[in-house]
mmCIF file with all atom_site columns, C-alpha atoms and ligand atoms in Angstrom:
data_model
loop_
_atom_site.group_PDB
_atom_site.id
_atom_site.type_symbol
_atom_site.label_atom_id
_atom_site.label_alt_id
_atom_site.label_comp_id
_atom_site.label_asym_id
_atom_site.label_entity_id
_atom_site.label_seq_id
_atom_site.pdbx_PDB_ins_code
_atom_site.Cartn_x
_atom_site.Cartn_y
_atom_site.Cartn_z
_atom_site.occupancy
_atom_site.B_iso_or_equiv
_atom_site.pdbx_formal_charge
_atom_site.auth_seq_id
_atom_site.auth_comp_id
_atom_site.auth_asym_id
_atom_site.auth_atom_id
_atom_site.pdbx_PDB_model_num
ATOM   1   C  CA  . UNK A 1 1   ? 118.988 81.608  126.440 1.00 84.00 ? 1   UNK A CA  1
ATOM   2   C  CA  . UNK A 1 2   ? 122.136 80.066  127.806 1.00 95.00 ? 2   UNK A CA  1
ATOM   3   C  CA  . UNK A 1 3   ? 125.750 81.131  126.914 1.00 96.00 ? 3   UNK A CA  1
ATOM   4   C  CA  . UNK A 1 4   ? 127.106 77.698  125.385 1.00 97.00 ? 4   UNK A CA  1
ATOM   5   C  CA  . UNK A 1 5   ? 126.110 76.092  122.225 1.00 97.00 ? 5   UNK A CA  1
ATOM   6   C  CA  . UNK A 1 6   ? 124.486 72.992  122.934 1.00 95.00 ? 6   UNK A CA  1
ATOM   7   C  CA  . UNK A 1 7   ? 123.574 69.479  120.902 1.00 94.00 ? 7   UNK A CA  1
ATOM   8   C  CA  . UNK A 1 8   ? 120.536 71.706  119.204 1.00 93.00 ? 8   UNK A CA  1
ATOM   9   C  CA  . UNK A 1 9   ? 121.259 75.528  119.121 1.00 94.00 ? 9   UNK A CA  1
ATOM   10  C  CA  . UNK A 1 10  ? 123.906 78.392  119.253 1.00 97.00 ? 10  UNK A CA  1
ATOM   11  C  CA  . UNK A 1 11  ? 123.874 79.581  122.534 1.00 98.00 ? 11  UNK A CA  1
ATOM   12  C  CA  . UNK A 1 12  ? 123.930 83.646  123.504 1.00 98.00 ? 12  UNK A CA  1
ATOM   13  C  CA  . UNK A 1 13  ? 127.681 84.007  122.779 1.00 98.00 ? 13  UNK A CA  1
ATOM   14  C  CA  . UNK A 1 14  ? 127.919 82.785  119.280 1.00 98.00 ? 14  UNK A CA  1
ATOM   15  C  CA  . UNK A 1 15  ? 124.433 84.469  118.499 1.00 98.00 ? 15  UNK A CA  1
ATOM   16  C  CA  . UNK A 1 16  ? 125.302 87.799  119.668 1.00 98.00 ? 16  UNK A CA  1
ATOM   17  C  CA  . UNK A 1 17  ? 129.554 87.600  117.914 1.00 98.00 ? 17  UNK A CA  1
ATOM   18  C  CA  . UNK A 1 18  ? 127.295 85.890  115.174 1.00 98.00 ? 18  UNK A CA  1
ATOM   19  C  CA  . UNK A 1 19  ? 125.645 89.012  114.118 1.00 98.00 ? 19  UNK A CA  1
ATOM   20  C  CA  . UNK A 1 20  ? 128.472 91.661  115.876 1.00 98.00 ? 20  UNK A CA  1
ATOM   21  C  CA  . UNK A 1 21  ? 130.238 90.186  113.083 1.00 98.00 ? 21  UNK A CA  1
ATOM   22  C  CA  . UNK A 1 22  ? 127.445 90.021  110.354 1.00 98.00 ? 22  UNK A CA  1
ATOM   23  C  CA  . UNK A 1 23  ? 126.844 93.812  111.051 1.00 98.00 ? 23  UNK A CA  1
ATOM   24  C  CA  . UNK A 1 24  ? 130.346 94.696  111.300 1.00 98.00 ? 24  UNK A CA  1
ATOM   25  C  CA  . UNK A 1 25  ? 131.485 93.483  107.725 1.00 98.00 ? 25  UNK A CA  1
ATOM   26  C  CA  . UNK A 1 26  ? 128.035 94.830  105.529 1.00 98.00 ? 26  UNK A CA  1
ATOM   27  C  CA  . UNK A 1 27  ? 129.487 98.579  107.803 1.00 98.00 ? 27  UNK A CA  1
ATOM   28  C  CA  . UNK A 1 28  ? 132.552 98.214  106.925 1.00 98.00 ? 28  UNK A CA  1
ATOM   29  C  CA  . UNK A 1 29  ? 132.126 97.247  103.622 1.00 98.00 ? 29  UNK A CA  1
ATOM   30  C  CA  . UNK A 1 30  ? 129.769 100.486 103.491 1.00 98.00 ? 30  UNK A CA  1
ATOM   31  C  CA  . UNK A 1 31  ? 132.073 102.906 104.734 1.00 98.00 ? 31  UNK A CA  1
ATOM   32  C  CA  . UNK A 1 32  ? 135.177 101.315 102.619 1.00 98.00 ? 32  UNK A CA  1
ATOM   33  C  CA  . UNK A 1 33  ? 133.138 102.055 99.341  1.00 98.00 ? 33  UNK A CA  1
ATOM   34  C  CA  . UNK A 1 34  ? 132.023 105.224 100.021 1.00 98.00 ? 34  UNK A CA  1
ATOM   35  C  CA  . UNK A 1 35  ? 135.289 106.583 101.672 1.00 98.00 ? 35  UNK A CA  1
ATOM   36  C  CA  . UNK A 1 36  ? 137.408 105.311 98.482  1.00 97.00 ? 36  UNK A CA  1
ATOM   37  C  CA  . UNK A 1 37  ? 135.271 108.100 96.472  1.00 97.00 ? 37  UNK A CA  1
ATOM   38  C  CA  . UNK A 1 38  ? 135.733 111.372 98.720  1.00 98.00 ? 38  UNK A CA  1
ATOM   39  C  CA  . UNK A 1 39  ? 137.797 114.406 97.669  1.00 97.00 ? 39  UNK A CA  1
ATOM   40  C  CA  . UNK A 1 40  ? 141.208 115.369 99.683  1.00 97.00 ? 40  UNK A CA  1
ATOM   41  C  CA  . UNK A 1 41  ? 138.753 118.547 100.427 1.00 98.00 ? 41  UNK A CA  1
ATOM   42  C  CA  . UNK A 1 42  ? 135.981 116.583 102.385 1.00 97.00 ? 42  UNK A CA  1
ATOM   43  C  CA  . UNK A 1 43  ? 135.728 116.865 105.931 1.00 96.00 ? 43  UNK A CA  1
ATOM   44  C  CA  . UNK A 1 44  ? 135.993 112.829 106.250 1.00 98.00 ? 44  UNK A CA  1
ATOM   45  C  CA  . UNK A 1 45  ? 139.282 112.462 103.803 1.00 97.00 ? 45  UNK A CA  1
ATOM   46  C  CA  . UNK A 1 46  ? 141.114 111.266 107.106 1.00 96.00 ? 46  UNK A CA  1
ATOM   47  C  CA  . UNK A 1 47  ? 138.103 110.799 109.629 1.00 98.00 ? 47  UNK A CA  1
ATOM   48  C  CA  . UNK A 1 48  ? 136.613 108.133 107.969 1.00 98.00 ? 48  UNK A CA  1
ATOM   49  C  CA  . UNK A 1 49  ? 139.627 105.600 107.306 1.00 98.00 ? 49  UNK A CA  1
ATOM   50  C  CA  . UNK A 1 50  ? 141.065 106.143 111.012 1.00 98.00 ? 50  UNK A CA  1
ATOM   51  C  CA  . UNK A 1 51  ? 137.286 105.207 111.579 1.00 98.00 ? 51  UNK A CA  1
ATOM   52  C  CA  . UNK A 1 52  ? 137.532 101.854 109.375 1.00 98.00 ? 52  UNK A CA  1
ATOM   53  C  CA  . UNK A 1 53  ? 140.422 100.989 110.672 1.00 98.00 ? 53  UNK A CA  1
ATOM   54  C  CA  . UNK A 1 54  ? 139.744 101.023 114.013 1.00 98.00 ? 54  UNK A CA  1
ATOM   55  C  CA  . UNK A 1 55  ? 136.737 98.743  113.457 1.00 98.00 ? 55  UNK A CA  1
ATOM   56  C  CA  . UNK A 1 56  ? 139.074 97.027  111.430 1.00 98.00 ? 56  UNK A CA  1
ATOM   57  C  CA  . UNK A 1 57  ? 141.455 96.387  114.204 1.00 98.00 ? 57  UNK A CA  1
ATOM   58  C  CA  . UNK A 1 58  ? 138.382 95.464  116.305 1.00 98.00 ? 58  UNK A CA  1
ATOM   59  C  CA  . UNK A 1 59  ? 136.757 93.014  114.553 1.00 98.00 ? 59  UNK A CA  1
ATOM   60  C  CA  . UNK A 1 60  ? 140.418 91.328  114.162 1.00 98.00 ? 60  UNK A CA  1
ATOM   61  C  CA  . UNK A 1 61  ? 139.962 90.907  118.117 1.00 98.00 ? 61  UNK A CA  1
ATOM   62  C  CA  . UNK A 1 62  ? 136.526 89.612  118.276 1.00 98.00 ? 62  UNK A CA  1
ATOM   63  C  CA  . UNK A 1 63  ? 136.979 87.255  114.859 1.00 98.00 ? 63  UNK A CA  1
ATOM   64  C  CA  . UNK A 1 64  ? 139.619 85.967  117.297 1.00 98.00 ? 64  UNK A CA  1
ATOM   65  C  CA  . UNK A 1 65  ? 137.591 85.773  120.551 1.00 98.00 ? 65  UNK A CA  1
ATOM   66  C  CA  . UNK A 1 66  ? 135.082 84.051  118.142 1.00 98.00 ? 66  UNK A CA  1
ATOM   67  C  CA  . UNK A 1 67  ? 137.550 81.246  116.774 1.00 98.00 ? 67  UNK A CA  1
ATOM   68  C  CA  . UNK A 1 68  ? 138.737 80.785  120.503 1.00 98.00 ? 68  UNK A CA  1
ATOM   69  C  CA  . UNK A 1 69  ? 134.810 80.737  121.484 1.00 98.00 ? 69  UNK A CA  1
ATOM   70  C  CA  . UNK A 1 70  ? 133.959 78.100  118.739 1.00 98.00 ? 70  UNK A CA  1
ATOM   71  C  CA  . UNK A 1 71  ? 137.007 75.908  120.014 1.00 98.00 ? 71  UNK A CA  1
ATOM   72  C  CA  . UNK A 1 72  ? 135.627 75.917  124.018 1.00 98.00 ? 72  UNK A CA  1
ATOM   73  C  CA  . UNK A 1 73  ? 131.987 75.582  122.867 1.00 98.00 ? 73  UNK A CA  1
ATOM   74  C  CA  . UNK A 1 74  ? 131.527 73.755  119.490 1.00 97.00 ? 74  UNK A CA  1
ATOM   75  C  CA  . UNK A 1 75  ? 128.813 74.619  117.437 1.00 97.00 ? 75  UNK A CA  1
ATOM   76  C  CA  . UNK A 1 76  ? 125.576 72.246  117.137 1.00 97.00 ? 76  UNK A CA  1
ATOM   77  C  CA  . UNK A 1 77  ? 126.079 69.726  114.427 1.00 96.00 ? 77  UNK A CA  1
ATOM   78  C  CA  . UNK A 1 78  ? 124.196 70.083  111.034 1.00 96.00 ? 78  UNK A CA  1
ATOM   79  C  CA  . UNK A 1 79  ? 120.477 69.188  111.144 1.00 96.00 ? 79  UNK A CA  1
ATOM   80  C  CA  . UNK A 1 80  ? 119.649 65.592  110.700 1.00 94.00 ? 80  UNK A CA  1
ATOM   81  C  CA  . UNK A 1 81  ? 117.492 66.079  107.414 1.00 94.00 ? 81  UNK A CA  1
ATOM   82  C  CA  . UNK A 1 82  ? 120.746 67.923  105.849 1.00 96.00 ? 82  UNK A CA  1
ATOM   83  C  CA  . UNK A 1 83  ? 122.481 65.487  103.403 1.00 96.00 ? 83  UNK A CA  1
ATOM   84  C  CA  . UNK A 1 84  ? 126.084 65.240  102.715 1.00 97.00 ? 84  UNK A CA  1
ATOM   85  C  CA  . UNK A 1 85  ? 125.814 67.759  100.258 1.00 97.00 ? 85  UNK A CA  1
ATOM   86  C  CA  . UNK A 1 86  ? 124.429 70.278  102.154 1.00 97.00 ? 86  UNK A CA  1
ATOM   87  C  CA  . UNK A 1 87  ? 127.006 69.281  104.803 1.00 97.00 ? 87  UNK A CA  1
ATOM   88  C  CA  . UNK A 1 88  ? 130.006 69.963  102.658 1.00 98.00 ? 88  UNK A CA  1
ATOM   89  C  CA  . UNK A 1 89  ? 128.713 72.950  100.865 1.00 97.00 ? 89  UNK A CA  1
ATOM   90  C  CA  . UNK A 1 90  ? 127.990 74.285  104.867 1.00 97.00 ? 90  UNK A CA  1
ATOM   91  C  CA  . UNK A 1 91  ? 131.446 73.228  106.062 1.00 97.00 ? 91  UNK A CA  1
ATOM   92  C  CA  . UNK A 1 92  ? 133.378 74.964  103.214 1.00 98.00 ? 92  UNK A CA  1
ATOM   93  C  CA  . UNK A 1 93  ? 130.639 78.260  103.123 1.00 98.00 ? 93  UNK A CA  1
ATOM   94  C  CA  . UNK A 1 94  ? 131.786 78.671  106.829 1.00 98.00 ? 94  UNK A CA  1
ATOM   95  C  CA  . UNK A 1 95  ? 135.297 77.973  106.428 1.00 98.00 ? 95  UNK A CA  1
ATOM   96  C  CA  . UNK A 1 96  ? 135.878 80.563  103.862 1.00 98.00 ? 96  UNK A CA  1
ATOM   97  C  CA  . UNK A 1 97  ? 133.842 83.452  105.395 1.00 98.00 ? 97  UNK A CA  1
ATOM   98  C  CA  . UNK A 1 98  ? 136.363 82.548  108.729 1.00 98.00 ? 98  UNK A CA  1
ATOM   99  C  CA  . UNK A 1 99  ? 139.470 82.537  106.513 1.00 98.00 ? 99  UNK A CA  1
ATOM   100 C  CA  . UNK A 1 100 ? 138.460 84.808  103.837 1.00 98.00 ? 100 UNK A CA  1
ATOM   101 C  CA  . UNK A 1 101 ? 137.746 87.380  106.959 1.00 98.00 ? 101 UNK A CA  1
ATOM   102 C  CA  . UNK A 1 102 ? 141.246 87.329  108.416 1.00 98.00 ? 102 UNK A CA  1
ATOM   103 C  CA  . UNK A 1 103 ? 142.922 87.732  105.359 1.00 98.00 ? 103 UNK A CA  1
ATOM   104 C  CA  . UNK A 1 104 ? 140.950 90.897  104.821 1.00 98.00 ? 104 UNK A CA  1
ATOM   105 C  CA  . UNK A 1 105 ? 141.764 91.988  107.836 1.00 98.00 ? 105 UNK A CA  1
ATOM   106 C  CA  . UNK A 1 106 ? 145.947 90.808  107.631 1.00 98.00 ? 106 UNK A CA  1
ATOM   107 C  CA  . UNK A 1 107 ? 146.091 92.342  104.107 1.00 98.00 ? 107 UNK A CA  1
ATOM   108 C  CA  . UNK A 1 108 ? 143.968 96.048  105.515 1.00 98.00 ? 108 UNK A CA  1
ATOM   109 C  CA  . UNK A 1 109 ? 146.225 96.103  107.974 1.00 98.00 ? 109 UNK A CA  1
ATOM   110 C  CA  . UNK A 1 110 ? 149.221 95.315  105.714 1.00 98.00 ? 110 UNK A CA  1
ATOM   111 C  CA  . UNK A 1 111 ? 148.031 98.363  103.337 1.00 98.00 ? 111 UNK A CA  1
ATOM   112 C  CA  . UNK A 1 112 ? 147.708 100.568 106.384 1.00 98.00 ? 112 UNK A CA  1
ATOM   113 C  CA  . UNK A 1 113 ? 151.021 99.972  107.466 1.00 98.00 ? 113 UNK A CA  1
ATOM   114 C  CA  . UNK A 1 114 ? 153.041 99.848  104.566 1.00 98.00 ? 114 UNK A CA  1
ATOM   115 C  CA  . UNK A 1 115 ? 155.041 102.814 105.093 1.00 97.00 ? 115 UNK A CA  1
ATOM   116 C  CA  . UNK A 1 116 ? 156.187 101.765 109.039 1.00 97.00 ? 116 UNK A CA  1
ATOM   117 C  CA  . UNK A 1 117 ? 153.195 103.676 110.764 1.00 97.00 ? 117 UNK A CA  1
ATOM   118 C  CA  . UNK A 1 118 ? 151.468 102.017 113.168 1.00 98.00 ? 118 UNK A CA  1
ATOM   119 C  CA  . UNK A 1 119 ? 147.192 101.865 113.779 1.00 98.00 ? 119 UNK A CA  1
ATOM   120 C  CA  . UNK A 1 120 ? 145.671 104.129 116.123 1.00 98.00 ? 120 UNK A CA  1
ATOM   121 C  CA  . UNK A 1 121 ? 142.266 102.456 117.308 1.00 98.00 ? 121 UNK A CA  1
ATOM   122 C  CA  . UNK A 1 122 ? 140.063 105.257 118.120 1.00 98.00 ? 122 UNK A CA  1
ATOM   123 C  CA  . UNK A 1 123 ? 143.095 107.062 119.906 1.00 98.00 ? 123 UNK A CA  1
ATOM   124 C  CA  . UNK A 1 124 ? 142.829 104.366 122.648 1.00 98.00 ? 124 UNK A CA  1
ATOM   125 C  CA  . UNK A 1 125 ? 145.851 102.247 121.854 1.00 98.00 ? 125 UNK A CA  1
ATOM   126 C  CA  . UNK A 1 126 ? 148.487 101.513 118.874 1.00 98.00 ? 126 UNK A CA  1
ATOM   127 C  CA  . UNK A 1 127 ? 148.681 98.320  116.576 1.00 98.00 ? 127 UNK A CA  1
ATOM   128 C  CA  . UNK A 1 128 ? 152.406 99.137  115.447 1.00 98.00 ? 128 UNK A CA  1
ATOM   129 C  CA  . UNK A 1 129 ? 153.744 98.271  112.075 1.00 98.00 ? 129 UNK A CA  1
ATOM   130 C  CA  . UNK A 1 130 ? 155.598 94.792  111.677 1.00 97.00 ? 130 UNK A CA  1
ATOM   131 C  CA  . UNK A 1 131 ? 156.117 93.921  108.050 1.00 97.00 ? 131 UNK A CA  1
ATOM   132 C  CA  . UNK A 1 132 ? 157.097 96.952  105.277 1.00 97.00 ? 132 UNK A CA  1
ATOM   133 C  CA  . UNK A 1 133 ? 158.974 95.032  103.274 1.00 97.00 ? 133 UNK A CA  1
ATOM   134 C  CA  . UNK A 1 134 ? 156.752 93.405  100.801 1.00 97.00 ? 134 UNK A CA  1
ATOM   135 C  CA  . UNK A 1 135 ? 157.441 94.558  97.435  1.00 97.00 ? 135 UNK A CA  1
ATOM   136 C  CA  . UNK A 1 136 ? 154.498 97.182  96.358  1.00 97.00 ? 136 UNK A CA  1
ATOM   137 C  CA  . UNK A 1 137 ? 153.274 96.356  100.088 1.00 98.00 ? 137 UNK A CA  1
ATOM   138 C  CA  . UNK A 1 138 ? 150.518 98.892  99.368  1.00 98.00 ? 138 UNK A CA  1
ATOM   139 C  CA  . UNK A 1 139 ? 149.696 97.763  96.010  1.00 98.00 ? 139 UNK A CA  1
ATOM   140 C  CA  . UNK A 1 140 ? 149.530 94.971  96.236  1.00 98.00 ? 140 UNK A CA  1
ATOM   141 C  CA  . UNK A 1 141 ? 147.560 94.295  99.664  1.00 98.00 ? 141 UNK A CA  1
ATOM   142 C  CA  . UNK A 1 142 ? 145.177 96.955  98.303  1.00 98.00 ? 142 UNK A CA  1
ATOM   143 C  CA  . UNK A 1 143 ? 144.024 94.683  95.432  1.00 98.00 ? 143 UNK A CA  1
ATOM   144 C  CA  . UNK A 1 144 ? 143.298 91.596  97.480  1.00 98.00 ? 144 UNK A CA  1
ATOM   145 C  CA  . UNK A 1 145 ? 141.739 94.126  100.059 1.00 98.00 ? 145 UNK A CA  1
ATOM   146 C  CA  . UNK A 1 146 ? 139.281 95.142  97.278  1.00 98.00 ? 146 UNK A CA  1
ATOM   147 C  CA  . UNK A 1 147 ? 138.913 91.793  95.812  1.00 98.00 ? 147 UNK A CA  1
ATOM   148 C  CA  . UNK A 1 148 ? 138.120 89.588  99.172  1.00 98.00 ? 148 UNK A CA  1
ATOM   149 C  CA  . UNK A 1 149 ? 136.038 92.763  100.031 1.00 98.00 ? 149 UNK A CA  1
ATOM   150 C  CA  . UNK A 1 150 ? 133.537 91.957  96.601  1.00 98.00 ? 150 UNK A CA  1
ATOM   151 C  CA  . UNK A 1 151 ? 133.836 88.552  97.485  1.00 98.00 ? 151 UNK A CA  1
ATOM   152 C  CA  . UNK A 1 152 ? 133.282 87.957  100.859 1.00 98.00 ? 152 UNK A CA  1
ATOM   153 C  CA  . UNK A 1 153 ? 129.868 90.338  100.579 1.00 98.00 ? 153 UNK A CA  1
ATOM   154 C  CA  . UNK A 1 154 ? 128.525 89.124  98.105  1.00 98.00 ? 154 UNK A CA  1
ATOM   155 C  CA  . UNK A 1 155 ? 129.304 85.866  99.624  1.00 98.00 ? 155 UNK A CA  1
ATOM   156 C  CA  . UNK A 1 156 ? 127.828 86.539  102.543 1.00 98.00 ? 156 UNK A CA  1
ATOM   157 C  CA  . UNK A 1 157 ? 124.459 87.854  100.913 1.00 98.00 ? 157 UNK A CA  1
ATOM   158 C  CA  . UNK A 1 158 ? 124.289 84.472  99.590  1.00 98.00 ? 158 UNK A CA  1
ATOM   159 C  CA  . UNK A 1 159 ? 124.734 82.670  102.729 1.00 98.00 ? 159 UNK A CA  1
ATOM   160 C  CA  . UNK A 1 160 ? 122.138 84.488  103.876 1.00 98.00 ? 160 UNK A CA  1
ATOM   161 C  CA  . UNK A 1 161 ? 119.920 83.966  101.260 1.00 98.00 ? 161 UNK A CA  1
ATOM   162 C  CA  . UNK A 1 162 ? 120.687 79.806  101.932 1.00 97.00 ? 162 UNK A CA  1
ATOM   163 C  CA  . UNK A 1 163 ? 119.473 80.664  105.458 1.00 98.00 ? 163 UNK A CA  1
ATOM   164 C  CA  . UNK A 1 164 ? 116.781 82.308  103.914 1.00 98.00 ? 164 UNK A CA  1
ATOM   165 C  CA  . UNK A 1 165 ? 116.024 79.382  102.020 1.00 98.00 ? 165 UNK A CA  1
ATOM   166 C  CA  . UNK A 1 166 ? 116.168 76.770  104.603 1.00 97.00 ? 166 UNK A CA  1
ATOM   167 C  CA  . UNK A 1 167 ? 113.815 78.866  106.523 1.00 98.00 ? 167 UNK A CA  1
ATOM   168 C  CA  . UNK A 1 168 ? 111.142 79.566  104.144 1.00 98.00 ? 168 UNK A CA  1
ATOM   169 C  CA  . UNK A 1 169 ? 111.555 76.660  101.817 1.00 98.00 ? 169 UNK A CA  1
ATOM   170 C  CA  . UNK A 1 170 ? 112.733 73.848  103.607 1.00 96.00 ? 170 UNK A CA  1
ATOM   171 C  CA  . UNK A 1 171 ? 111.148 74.901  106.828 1.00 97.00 ? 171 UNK A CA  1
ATOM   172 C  CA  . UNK A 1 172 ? 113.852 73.386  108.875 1.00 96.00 ? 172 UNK A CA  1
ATOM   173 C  CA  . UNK A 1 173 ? 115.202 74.884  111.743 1.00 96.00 ? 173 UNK A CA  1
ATOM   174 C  CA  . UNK A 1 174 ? 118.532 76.056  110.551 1.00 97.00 ? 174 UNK A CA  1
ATOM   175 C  CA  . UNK A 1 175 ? 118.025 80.384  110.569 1.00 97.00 ? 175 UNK A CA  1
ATOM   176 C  CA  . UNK A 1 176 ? 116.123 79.810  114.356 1.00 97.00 ? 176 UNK A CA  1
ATOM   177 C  CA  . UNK A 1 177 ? 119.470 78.165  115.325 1.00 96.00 ? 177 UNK A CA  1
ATOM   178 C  CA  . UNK A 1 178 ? 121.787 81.462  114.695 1.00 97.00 ? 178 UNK A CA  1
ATOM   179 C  CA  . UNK A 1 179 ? 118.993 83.258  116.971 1.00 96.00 ? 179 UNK A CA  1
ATOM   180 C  CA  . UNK A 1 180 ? 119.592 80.862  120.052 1.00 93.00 ? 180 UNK A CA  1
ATOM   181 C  CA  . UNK A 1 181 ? 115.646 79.432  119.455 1.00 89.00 ? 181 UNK A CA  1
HETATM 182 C  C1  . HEM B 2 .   ? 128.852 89.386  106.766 1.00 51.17 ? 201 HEM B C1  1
HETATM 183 C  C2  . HEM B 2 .   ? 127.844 88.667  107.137 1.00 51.17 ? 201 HEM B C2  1
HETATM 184 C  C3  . HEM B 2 .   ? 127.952 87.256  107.691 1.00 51.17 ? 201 HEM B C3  1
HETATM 185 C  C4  . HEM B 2 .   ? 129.048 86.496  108.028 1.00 51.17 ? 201 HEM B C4  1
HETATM 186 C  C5  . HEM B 2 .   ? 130.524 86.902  107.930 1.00 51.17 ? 201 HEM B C5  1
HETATM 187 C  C6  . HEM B 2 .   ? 128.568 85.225  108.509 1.00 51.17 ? 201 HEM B C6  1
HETATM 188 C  C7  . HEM B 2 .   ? 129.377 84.175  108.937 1.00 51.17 ? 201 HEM B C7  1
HETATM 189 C  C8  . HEM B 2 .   ? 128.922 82.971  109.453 1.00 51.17 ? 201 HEM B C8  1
HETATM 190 C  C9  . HEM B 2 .   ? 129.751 81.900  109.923 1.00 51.17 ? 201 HEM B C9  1
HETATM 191 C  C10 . HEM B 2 .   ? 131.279 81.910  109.904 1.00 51.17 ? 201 HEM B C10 1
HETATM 192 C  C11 . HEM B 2 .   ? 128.946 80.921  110.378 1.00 51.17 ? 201 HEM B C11 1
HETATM 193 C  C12 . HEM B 2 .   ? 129.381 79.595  110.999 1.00 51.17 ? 201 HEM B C12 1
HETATM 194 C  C13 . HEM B 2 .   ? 129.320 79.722  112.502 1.00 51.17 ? 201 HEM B C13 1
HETATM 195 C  C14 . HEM B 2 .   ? 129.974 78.523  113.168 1.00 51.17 ? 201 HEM B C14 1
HETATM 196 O  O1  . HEM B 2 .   ? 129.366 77.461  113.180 1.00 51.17 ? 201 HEM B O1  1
HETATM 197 O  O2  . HEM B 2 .   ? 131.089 78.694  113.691 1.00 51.17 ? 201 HEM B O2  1
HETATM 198 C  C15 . HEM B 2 .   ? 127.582 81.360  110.198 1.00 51.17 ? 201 HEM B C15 1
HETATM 199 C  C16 . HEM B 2 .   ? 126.459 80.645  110.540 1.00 51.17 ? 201 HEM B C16 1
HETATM 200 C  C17 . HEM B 2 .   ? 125.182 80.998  110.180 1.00 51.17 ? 201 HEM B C17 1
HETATM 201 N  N1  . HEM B 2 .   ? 124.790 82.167  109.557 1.00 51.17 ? 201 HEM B N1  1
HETATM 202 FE FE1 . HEM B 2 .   ? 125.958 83.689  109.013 1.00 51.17 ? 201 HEM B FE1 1
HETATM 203 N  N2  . HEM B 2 .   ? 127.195 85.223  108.454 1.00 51.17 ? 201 HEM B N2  1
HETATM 204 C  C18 . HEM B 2 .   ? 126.784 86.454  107.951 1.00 51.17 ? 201 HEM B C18 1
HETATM 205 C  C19 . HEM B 2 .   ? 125.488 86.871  107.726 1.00 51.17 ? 201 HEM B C19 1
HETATM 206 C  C20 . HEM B 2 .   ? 124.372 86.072  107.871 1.00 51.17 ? 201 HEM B C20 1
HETATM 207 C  C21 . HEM B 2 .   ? 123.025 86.457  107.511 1.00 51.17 ? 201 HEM B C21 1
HETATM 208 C  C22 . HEM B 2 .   ? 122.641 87.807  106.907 1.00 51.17 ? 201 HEM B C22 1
HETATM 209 C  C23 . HEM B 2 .   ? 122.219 85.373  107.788 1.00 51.17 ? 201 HEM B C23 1
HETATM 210 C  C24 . HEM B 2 .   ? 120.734 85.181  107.623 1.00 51.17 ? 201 HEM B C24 1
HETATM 211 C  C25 . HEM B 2 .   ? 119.910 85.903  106.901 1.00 51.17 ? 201 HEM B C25 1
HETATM 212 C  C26 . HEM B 2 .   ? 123.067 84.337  108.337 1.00 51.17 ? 201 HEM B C26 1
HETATM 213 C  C27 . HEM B 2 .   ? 122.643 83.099  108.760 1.00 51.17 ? 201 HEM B C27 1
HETATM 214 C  C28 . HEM B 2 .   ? 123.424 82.122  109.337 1.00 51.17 ? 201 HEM B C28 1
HETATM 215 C  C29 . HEM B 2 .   ? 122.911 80.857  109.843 1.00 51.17 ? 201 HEM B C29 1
HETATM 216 C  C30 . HEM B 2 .   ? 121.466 80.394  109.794 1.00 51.17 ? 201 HEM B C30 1
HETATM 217 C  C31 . HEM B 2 .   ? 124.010 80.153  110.371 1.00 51.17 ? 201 HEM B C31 1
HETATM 218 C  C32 . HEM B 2 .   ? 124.014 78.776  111.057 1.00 51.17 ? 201 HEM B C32 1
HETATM 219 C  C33 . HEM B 2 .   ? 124.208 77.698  110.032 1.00 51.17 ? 201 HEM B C33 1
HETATM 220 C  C34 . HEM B 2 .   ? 124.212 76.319  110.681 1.00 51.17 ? 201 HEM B C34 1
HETATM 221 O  O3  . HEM B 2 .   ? 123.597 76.128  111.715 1.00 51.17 ? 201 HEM B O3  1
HETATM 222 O  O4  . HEM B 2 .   ? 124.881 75.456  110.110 1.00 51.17 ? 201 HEM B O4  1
HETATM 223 N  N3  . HEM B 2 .   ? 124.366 84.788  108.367 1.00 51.17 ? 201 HEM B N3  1
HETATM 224 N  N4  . HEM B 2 .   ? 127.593 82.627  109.621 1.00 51.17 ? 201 HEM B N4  1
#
């Protein structure tokens, strides 16, 4: 498989930050839910949101290596039997799971650093604090944290399911595309 996108498929690098990504969001959004629930007395009360953080921090990078990627090597355009509509609805489907994504991540990290301490990914390096001065900064990021969260998964699940569709349904090539084939 080669490394660029070319005129007909996603080449290795946007397949493999494709589904980095893809398997980095359903974790997250695992491990958010579930840590949200444990008791002060659990063993993972502070393990397990240094832990989503971190991958937090991470995924900041690579959704950034990604948009940098997509910008040196475009993506193929849209199938030739797609109409407009399917164009549009494509277009917009992909612009909010990019946009939707950083916010989540700005407004996680925003929660995180509310009180002027910085991020410690995996004990490797430090994301320090910047802005603390948002009224409610906690509060407030926390609700469109959990929000985008709902929305961006379930979102996604039905982006997949489109794929799904196009594959099984419309027997076009669109899913074979996001697999370099
Ligand atoms: C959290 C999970 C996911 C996220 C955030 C996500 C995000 C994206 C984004 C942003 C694009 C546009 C790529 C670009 O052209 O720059 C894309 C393309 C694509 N995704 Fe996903 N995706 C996710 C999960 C899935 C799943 C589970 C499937 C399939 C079952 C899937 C199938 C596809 C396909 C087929 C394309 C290419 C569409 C085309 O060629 O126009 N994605 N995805």
């Amino acid at each position: 498989m080669q490394w660029r996108n070319s005129a007909v498929r996603y080449g290795l690098v946007s397949v493999s930050l494709h589904w980095l990504v893809a398997i980095a969001v359903f974790g997250l959004f695992a491990l958010g839910f579930w840590m949200v629930g444990l008791s002060y007395y659990s063993g993972w009360y502070q393990t397990a949101p240094n832990i989503h953080k971190s991958i937090g921090i991470l995924l900041f990078m690579v959704m950034a290596a990604r948009l940098l990627w997509r910008w040196i090597s475009p993506p193929p355009p849209a199938l030739s039997e797609h109409g407009r509509l399917t164009r549009i609805a494509s277009k917009l489907g992909h612009s909010f799971l990019y946009l939707g994504l950083f916010v989540l991540m700005t407004s996680g990290y925003l929660i995180s650093t509310a009180d002027g301490r910085g991020i410690s990914v995996f004990g490797l390096f430090e994301v320090p604090a910047s802005v603390t001065s948002i009224p409610n900064q906690g509060d407030v990021a926390g609700l469109i944290h959990e929000y985008l969260a709902w929305a961006i998964v379930i979102f996604a699940v039905l982006h997949g399911l489109a794929a799904l569709k196009h594959h099984f349904i419309d027997r076009d090539r669109t899913l074979l595309r996001i697999f370099g084939r």
